[in-house]
mmCIF file of C-alpha atoms in Angstrom:
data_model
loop_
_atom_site.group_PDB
_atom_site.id
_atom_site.type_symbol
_atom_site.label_atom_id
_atom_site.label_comp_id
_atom_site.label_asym_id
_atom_site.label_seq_id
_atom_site.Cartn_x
_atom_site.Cartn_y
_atom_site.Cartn_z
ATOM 1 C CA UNK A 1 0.711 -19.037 176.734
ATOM 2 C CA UNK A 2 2.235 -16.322 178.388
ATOM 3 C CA UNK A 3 6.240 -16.182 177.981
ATOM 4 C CA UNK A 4 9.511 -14.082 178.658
ATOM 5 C CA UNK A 5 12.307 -13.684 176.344
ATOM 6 C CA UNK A 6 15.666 -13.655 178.238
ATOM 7 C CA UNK A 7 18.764 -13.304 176.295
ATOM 8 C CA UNK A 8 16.031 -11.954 174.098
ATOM 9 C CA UNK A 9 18.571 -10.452 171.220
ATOM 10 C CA UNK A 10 16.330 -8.798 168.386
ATOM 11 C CA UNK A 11 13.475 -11.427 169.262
ATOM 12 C CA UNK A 12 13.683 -14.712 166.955
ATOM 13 C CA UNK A 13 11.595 -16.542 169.712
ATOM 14 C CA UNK A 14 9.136 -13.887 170.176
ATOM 15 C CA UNK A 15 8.084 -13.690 166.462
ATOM 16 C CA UNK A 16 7.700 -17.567 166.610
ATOM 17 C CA UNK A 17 5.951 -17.217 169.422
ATOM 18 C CA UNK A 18 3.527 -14.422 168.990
ATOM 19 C CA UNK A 19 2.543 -16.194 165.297
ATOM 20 C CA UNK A 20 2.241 -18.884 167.190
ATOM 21 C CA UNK A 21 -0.740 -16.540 169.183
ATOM 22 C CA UNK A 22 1.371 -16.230 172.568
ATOM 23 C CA UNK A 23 1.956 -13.385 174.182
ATOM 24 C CA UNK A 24 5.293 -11.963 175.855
ATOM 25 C CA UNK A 25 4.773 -10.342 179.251
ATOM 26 C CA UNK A 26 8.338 -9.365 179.679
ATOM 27 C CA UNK A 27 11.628 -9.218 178.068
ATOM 28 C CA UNK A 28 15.664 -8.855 179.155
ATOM 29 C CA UNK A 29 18.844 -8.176 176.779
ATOM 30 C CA UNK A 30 22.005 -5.785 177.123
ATOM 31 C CA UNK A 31 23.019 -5.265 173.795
ATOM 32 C CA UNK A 32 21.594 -1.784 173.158
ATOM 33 C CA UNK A 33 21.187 -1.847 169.385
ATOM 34 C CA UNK A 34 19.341 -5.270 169.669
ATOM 35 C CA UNK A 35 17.103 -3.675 172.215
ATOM 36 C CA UNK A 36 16.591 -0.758 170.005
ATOM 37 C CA UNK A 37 15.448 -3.405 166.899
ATOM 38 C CA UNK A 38 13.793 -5.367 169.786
ATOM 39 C CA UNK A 39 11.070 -1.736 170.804
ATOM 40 C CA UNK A 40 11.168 -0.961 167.155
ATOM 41 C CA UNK A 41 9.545 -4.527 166.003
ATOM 42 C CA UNK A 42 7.198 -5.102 168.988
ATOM 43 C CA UNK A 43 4.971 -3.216 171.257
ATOM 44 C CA UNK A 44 7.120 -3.401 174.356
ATOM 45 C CA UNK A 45 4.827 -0.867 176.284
ATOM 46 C CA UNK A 46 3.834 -2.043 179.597
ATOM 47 C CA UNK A 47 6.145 -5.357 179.481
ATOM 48 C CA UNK A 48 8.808 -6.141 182.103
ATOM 49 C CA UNK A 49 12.625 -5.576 181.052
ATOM 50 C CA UNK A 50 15.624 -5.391 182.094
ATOM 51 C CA UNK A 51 19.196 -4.894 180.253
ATOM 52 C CA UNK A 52 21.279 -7.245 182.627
ATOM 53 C CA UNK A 53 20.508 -10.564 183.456
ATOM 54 C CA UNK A 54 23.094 -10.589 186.223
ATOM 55 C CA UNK A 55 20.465 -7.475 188.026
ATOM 56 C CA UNK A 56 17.372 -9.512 187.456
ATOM 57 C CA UNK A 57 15.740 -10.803 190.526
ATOM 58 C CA UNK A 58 13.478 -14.177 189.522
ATOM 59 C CA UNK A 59 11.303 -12.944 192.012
ATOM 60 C CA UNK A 60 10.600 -9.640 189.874
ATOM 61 C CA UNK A 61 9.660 -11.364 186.845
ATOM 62 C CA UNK A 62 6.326 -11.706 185.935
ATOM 63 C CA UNK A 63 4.320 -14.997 185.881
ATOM 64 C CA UNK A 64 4.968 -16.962 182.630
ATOM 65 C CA UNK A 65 4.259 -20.080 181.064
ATOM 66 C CA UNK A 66 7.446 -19.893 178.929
ATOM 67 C CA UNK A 67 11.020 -19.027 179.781
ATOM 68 C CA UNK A 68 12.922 -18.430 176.337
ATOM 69 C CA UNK A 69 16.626 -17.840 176.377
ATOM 70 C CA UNK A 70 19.855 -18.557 174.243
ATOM 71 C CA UNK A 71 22.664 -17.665 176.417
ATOM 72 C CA UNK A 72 25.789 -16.436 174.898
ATOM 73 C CA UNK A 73 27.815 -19.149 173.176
ATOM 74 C CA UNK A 74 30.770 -17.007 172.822
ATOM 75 C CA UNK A 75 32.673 -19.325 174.456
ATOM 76 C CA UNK A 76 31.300 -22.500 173.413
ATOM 77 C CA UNK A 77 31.554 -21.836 169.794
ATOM 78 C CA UNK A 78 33.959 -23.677 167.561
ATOM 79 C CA UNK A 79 34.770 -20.018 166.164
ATOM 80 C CA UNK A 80 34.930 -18.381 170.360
ATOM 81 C CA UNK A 81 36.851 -19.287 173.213
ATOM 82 C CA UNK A 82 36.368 -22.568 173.684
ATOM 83 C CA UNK A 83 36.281 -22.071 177.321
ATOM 84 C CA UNK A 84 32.740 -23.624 177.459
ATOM 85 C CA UNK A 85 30.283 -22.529 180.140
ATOM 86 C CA UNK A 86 33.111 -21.587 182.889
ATOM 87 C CA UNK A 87 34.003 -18.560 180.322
ATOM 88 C CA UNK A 88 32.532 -15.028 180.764
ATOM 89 C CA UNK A 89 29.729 -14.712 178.591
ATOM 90 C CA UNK A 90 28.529 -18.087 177.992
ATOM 91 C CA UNK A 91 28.304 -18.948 182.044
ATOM 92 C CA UNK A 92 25.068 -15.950 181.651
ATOM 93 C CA UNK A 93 23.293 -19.500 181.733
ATOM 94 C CA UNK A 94 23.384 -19.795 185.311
ATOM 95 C CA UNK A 95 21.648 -16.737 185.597
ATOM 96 C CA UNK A 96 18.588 -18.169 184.462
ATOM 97 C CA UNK A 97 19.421 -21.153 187.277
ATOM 98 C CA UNK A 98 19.638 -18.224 189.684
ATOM 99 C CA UNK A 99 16.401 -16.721 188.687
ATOM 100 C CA UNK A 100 14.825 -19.940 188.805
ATOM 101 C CA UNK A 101 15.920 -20.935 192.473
ATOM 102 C CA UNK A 102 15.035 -17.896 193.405
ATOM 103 C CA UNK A 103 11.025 -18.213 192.405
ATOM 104 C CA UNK A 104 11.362 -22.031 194.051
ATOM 105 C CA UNK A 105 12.686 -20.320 197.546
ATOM 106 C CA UNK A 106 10.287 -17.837 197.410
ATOM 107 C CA UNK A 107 7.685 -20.148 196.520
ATOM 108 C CA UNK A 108 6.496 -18.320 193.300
ATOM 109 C CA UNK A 109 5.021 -20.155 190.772
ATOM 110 C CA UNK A 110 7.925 -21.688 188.354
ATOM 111 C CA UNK A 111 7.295 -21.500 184.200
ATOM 112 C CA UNK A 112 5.679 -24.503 182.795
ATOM 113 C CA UNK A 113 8.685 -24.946 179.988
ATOM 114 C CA UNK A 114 11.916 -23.830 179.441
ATOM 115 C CA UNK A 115 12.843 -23.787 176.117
ATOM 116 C CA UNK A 116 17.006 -23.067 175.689
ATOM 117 C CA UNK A 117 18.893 -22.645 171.871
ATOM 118 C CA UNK A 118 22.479 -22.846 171.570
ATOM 119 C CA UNK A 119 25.321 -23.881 168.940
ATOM 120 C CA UNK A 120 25.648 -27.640 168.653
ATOM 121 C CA UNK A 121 28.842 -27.347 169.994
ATOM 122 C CA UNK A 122 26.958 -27.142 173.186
ATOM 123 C CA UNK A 123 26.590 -31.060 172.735
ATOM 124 C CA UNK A 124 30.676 -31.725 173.223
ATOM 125 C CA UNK A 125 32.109 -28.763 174.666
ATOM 126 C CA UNK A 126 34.075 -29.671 177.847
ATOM 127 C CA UNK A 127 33.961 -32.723 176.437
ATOM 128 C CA UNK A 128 30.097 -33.182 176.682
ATOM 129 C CA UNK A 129 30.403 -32.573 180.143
ATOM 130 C CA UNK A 130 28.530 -28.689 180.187
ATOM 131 C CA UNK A 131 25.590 -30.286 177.994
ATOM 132 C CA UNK A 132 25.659 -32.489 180.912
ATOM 133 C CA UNK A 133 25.819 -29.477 183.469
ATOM 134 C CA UNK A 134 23.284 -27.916 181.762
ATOM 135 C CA UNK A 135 20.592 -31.024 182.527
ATOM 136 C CA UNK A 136 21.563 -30.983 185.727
ATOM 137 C CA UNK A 137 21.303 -27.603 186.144
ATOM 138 C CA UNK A 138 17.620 -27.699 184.821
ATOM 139 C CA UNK A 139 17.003 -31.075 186.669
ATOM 140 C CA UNK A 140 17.936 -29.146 190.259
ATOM 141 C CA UNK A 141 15.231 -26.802 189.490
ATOM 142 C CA UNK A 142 12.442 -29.266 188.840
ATOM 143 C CA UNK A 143 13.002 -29.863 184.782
ATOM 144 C CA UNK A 144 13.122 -32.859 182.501
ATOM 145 C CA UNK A 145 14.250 -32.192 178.902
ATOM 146 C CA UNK A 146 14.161 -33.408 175.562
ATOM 147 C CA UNK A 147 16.405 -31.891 172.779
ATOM 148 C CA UNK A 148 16.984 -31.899 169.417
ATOM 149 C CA UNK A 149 19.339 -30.168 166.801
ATOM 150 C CA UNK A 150 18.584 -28.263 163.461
ATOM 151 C CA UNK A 151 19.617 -27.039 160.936
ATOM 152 C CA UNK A 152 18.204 -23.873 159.731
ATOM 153 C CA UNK A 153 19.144 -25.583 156.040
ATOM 154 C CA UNK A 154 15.988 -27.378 156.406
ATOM 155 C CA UNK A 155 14.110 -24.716 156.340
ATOM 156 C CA UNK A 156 16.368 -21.358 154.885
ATOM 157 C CA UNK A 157 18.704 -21.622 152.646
ATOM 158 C CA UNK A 158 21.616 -21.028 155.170
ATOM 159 C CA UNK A 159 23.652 -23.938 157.339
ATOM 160 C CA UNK A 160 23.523 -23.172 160.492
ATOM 161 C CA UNK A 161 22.951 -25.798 163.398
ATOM 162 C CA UNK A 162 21.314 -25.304 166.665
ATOM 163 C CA UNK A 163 20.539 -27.198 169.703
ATOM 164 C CA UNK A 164 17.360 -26.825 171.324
ATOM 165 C CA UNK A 165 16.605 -27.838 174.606
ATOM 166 C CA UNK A 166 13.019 -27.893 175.834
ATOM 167 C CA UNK A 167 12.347 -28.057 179.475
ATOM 168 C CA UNK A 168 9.195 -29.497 180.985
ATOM 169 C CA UNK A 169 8.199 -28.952 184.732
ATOM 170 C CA UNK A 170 8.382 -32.461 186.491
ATOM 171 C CA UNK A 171 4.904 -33.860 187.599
ATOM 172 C CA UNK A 172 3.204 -30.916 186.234
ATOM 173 C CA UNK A 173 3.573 -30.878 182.377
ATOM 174 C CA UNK A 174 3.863 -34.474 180.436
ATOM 175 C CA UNK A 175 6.389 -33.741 176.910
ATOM 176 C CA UNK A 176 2.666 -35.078 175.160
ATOM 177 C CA UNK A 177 2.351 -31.494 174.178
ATOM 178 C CA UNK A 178 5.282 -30.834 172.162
ATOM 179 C CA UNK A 179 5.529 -32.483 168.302
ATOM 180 C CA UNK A 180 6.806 -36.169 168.638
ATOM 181 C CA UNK A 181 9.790 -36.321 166.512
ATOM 182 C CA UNK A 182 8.268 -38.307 164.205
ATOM 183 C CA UNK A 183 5.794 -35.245 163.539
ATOM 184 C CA UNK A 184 8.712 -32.847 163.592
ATOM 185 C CA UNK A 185 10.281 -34.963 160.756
ATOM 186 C CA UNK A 186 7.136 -35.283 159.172
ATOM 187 C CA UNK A 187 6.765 -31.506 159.104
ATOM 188 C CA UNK A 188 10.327 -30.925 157.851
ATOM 189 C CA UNK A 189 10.147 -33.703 154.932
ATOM 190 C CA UNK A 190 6.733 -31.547 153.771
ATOM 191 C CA UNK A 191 8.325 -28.175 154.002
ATOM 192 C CA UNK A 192 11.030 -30.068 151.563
ATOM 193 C CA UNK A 193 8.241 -31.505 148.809
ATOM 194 C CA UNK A 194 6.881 -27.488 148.864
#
């Protein structure tokens, strides 16, 4: 699969994803020093990028399979704001919304799966109700999701809990080729006996 790594930080999806054999085609963060780790750890020659979001024109990015992002959660953080996804940096998710609406009006071809990570928090911030935005959001643009949280604990030895959100494009992609989550917890139980 072909994917793009918005919100792409130092590039935890793409080194899941290229092991995984997939390839990135393009690429988009502002922080400089994480773009500086980002060209230092992957051959970014000849991929799209970008350093704002907010400047990124869905109709400029280049066909993908696979949209990756984890918005800011500055502000929907226990340890932030608290001013959920109406707050400054952690509202960069509608950008992706943008980006996609944009493709759909121009009738470019819309990625296969989204896959979003964010702090649990996500789940009850607002009182659940931007989780609930955020479905919506993706359900406007032609998405039904699953989601699931871990904890990196299961796997590193560090506590850290993370919602993931995987998007599938309605009538075109059935969730059949994602791990059920019986596999998932059959996977994590045998990383455990190792």
């Amino acid at each position: 699969m072909k994917f793009i790594d918005l919100f792409a930080g130092i590039g935890g999806f793409h080194t899941g994803l290229e092991k995984a054999g997939h390839t990135c085609v393009g690429w988009v963060e502002w922080d400089k020093f994480a773009r500086q780790s980002y060209q230092a750890i992957y051959d970014t020659d000849g991929l799209y990028t970008a350093t704002d979001i907010q400047d990124v024109k869905g109709v400029d990015l280049p066909d993908a399979d696979l949209w990756t992002f984890g918005s800011p959660c500055t502000d929907i953080s226990l340890a932030g704001r608290k001013e959920g996804l109406k707050g400054k940096h952690s509202s960069m998710f509608f950008e992706i919304v943008r980006c996609l609406e944009e493709r759909v009006q121009a009738q470019k071809e819309l990625p296969a799966f989204l896959l979003m990570e964010n702090v649990k928090a996500l789940l009850s911030s607002n009182g659940g109700w931007d989780f609930a935005r955020v479905l919506i959001e993706m359900d406007k643009v032609g998405y039904d999701c699953e989601w699931k949280v871990y904890n990196t604990a299961d796997y590193l030895p560090q506590n850290r809990e993370r919602v993931y959100i995987v998007g599938h494009l309605r009538k075109k992609i059935q969730p059949k080729y994602f791990l059920g989550q019986d596999k998932v917890q059959q996977l994590i139980d045998n990383l455990r006996e190792k």
